[in-house]
CSV table of C-alpha atoms in Angstrom, one decimal:
chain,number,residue,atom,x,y,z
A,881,UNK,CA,-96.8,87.1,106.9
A,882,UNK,CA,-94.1,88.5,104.4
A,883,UNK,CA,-94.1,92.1,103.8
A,884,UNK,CA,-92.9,94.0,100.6
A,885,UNK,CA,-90.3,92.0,99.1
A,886,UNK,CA,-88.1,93.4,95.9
A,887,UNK,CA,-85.4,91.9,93.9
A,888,UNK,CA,-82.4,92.0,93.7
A,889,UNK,CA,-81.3,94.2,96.6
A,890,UNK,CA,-78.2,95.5,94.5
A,891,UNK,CA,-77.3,96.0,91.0
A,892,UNK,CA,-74.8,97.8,88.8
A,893,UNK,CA,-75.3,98.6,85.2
A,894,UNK,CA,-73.6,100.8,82.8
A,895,UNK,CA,-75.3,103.9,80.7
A,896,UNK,CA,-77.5,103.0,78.2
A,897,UNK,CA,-78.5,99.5,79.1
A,898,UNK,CA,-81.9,98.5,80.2
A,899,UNK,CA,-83.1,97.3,83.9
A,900,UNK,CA,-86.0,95.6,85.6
A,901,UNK,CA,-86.7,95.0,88.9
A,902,UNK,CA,-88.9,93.4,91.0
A,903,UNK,CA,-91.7,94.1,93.7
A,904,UNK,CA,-94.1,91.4,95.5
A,905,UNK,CA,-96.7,93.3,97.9
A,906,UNK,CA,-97.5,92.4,101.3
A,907,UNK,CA,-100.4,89.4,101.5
A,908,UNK,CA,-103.8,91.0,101.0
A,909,UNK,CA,-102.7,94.2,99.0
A,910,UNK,CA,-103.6,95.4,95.4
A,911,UNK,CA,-102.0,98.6,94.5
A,912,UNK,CA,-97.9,98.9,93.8
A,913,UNK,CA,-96.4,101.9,93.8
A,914,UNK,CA,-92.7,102.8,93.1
A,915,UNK,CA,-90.4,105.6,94.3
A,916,UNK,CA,-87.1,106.8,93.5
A,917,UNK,CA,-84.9,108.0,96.3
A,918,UNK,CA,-81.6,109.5,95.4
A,919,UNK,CA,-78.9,109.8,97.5
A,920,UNK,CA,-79.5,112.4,100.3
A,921,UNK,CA,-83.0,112.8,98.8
A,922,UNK,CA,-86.8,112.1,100.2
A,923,UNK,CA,-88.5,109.3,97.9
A,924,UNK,CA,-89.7,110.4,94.7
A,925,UNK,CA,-93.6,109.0,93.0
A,926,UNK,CA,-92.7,107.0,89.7
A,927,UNK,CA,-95.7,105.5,89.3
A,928,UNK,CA,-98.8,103.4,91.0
A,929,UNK,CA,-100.7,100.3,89.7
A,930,UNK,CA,-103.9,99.0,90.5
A,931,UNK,CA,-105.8,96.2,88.7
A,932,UNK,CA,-102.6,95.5,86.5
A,933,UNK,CA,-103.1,99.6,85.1
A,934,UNK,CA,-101.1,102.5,85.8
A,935,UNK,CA,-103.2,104.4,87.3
A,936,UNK,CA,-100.9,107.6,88.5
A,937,UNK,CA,-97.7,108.6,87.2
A,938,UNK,CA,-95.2,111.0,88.8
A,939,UNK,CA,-92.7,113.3,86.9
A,940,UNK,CA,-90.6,110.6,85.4
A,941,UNK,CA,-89.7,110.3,81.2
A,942,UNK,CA,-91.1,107.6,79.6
A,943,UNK,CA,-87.6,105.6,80.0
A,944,UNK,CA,-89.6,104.4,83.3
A,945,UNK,CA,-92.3,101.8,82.8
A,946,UNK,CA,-93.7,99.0,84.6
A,947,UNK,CA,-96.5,96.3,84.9
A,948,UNK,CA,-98.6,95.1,87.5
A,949,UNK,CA,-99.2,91.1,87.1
A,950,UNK,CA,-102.6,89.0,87.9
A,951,UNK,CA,-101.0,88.1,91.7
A,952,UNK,CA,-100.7,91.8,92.3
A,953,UNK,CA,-96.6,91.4,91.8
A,954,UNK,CA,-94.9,94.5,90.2
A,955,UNK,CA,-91.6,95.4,87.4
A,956,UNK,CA,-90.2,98.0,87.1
A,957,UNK,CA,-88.7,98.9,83.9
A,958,UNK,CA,-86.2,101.3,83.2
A,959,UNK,CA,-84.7,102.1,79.5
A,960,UNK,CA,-81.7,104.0,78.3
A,961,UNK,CA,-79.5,104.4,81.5
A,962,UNK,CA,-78.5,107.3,82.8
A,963,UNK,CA,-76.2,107.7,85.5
A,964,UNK,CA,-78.4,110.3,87.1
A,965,UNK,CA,-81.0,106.9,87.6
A,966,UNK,CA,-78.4,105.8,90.4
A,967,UNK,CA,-80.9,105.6,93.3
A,968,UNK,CA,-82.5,103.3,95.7
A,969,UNK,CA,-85.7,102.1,93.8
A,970,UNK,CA,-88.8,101.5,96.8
A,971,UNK,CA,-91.8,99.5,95.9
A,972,UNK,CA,-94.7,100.1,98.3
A,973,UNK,CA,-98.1,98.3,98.8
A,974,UNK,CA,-101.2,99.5,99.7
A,975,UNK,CA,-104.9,97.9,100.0
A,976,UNK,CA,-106.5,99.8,97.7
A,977,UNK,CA,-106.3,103.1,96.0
A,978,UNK,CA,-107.1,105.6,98.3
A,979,UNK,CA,-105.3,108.3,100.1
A,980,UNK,CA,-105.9,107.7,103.7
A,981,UNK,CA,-104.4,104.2,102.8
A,982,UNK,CA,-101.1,103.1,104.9
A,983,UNK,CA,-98.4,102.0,102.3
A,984,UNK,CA,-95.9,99.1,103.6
A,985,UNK,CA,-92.4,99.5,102.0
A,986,UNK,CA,-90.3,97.0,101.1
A,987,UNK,CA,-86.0,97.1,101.6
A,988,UNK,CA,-85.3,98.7,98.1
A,989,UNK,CA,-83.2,97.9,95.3
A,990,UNK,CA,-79.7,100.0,95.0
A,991,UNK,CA,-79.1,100.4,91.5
A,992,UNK,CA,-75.6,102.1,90.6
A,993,UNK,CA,-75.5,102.7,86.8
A,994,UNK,CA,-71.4,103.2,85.5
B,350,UNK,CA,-101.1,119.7,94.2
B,351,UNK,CA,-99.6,118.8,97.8
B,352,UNK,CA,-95.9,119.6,99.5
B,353,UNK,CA,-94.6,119.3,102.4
B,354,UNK,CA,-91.9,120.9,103.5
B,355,UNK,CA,-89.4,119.8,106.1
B,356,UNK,CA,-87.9,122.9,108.6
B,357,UNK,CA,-84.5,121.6,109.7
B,358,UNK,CA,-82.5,119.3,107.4
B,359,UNK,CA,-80.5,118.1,110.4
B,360,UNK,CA,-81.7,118.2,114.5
B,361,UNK,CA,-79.2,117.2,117.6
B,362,UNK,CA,-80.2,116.0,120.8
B,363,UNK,CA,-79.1,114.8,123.8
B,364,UNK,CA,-79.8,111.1,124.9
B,365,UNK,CA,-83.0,111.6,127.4
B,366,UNK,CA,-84.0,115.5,126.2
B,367,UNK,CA,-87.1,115.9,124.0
B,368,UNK,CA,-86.9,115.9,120.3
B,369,UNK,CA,-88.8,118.4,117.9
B,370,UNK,CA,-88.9,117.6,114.1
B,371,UNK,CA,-90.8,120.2,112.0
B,372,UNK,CA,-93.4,119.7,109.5
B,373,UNK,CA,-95.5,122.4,107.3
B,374,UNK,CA,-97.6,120.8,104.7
B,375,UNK,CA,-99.6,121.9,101.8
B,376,UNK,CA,-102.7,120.2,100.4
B,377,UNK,CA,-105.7,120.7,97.9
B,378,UNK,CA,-107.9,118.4,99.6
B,379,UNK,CA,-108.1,117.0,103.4
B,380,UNK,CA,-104.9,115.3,104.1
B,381,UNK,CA,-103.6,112.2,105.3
B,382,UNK,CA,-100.2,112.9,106.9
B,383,UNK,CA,-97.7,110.6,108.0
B,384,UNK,CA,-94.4,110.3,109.4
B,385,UNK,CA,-92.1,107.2,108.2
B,386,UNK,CA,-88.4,106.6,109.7
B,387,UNK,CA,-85.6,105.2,107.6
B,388,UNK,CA,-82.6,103.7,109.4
B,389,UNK,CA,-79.0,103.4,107.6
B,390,UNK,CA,-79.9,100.5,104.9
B,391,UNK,CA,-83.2,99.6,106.5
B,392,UNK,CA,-86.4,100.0,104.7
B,393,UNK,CA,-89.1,102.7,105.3
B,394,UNK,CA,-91.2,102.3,108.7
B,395,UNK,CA,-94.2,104.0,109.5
B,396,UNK,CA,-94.5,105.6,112.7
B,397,UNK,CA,-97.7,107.4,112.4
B,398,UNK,CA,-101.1,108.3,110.6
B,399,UNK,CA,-103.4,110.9,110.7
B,400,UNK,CA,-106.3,110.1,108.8
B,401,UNK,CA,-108.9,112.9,110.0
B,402,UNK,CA,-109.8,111.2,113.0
B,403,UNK,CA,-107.8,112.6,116.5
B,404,UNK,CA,-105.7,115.7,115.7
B,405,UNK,CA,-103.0,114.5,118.3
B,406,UNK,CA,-101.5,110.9,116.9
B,407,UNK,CA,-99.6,108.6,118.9
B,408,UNK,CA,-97.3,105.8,117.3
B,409,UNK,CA,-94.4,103.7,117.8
B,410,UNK,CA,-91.3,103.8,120.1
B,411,UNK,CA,-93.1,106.6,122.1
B,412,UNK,CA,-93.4,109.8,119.0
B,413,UNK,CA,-96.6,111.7,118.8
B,414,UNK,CA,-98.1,114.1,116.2
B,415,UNK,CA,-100.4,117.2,116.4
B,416,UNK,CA,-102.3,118.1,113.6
B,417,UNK,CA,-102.6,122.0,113.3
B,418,UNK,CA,-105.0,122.7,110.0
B,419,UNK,CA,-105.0,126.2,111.1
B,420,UNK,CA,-100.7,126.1,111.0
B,421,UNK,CA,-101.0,123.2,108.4
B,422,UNK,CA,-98.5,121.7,110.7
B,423,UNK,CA,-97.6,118.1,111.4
B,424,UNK,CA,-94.6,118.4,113.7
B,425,UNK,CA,-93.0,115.1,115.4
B,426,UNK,CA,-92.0,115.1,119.2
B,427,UNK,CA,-90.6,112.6,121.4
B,428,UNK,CA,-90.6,113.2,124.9
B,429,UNK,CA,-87.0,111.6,125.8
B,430,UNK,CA,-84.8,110.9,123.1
B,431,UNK,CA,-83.1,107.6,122.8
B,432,UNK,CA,-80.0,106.5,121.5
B,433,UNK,CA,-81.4,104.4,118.8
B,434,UNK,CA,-84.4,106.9,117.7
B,435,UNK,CA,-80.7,108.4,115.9
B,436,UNK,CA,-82.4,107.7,112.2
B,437,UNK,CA,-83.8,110.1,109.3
B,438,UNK,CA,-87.1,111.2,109.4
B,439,UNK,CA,-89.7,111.9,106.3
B,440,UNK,CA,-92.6,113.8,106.9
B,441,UNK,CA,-95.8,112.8,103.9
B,442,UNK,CA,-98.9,113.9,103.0
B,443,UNK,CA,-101.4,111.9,100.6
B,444,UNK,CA,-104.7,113.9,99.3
B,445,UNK,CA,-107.3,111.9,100.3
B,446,UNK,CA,-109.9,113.9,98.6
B,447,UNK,CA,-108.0,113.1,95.5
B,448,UNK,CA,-109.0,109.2,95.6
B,449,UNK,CA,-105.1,108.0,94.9
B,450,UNK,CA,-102.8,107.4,97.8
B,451,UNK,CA,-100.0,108.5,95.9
B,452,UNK,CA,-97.2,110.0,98.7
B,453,UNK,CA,-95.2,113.0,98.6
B,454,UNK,CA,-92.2,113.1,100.7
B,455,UNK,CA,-90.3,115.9,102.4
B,456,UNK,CA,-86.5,115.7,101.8
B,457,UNK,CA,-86.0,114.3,105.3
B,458,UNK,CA,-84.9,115.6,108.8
B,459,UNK,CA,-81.9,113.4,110.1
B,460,UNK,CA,-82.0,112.7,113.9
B,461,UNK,CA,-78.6,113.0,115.2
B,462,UNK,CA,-78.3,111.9,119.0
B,463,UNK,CA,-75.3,112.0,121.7
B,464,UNK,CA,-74.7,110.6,124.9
């Protein structure tokens, strides 16, 4: 059985352009959620989907967006780069919405922006 | 609105000698709280869950939990530290009253450990 999968693992971009990246939950799960984890930093909310809606959002601008597909697979949008977005990007699954609900990480994507 | 805050940003041990990483947590509504390791370019792993069942939580590679409501503590202990427990450490709580198992992260407790 696969776990959380994401793609690519690495990628550089310079300020200004646009990024998406990609998040495929472990077999059985509905709900994506992302997290930003900087550099020396705990991971940060972005944003969760469930039934292909955001249903939380974290603290993020509106630079950030994503979409949740019919298979339960996940993007990851991100507009405008900034350097401060230079993170590792984690997509977690869950089954189902609520709290008491284990989330299953994936490897992350490393994003640099130049 | 829930926090958690992390006590010790880094903690040293000796292989074979206990290990103690602090937890404090705040939360509007009963809490899930869990503990997930992250290894030098590894993903996140969960070691443990408490979910409002047993206040003391046993997981993987030999940590356990207490859950302290009265402290609202969640602190991590090992009995015997091992060289590859060396790793950092991210205490989370998730409101389960809130219906959303959105996660907020401590800034981490690196587990530094000699020979």
């Amino acid at each position: 059985d696969a776990g959380v999968t994401q793609s690519p693992t690495h990628l550089i971009k310079t300020r200004g352009q646009q990024v998406t990246l990609r998040c495929s939950p472990k077999s059985g799960h509905d709900t994506v959620s992302w997290y930003q984890q900087a550099l020396g930093q705990g991971p940060q909310f972005i944003f969760q989907y469930y039934e292909e809606e955001e249903r939380q959002r974290g603290n993020f601008p509106d630079r950030f967006s994503g979409h949740q597909f019919p298979n339960y697979s996940s993007e990851l949008n991100v507009n405008a780069l900034l350097l401060g977005d230079s993170a590792l990007y984690l997509c977690a699954s869950s089954a189902g919405l609520a709290g008491f609900r284990e989330q299953f990480f994936g490897p992350g994507t490393r994003l640099t922006v130049l | 609105a829930q926090s958690v805050t992390q006590l010790d940003s880094h903690v040293s041990v000796s292989e074979g000698t206990p290990v103690l990483l602090r937890c404090n947590y705040s939360s509007s509504y009963s809490p899930s709280l869990f503990w997930y390791v992250q290894h030098p370019n590894k993903g996140l792993q969960l070691l443990l869950k408490y979910t409002s069942a047993a206040t003391l939580v046993k997981g993987i590679n030999g940590f356990e939990a207490e859950f302290k409501k009265s402290e609202t503590s969640f602190h991590l202990t090992k009995p015997s530290a091992h060289m590859s427990d060396a790793a950092e450490y991210f205490c989370v709580v998730s409101d389960r009253g809130s219906g959303y198992s959105t996660l907020t992260f401590g800034k981490g407790t690196m587990l530094l450990v000699s020979p």
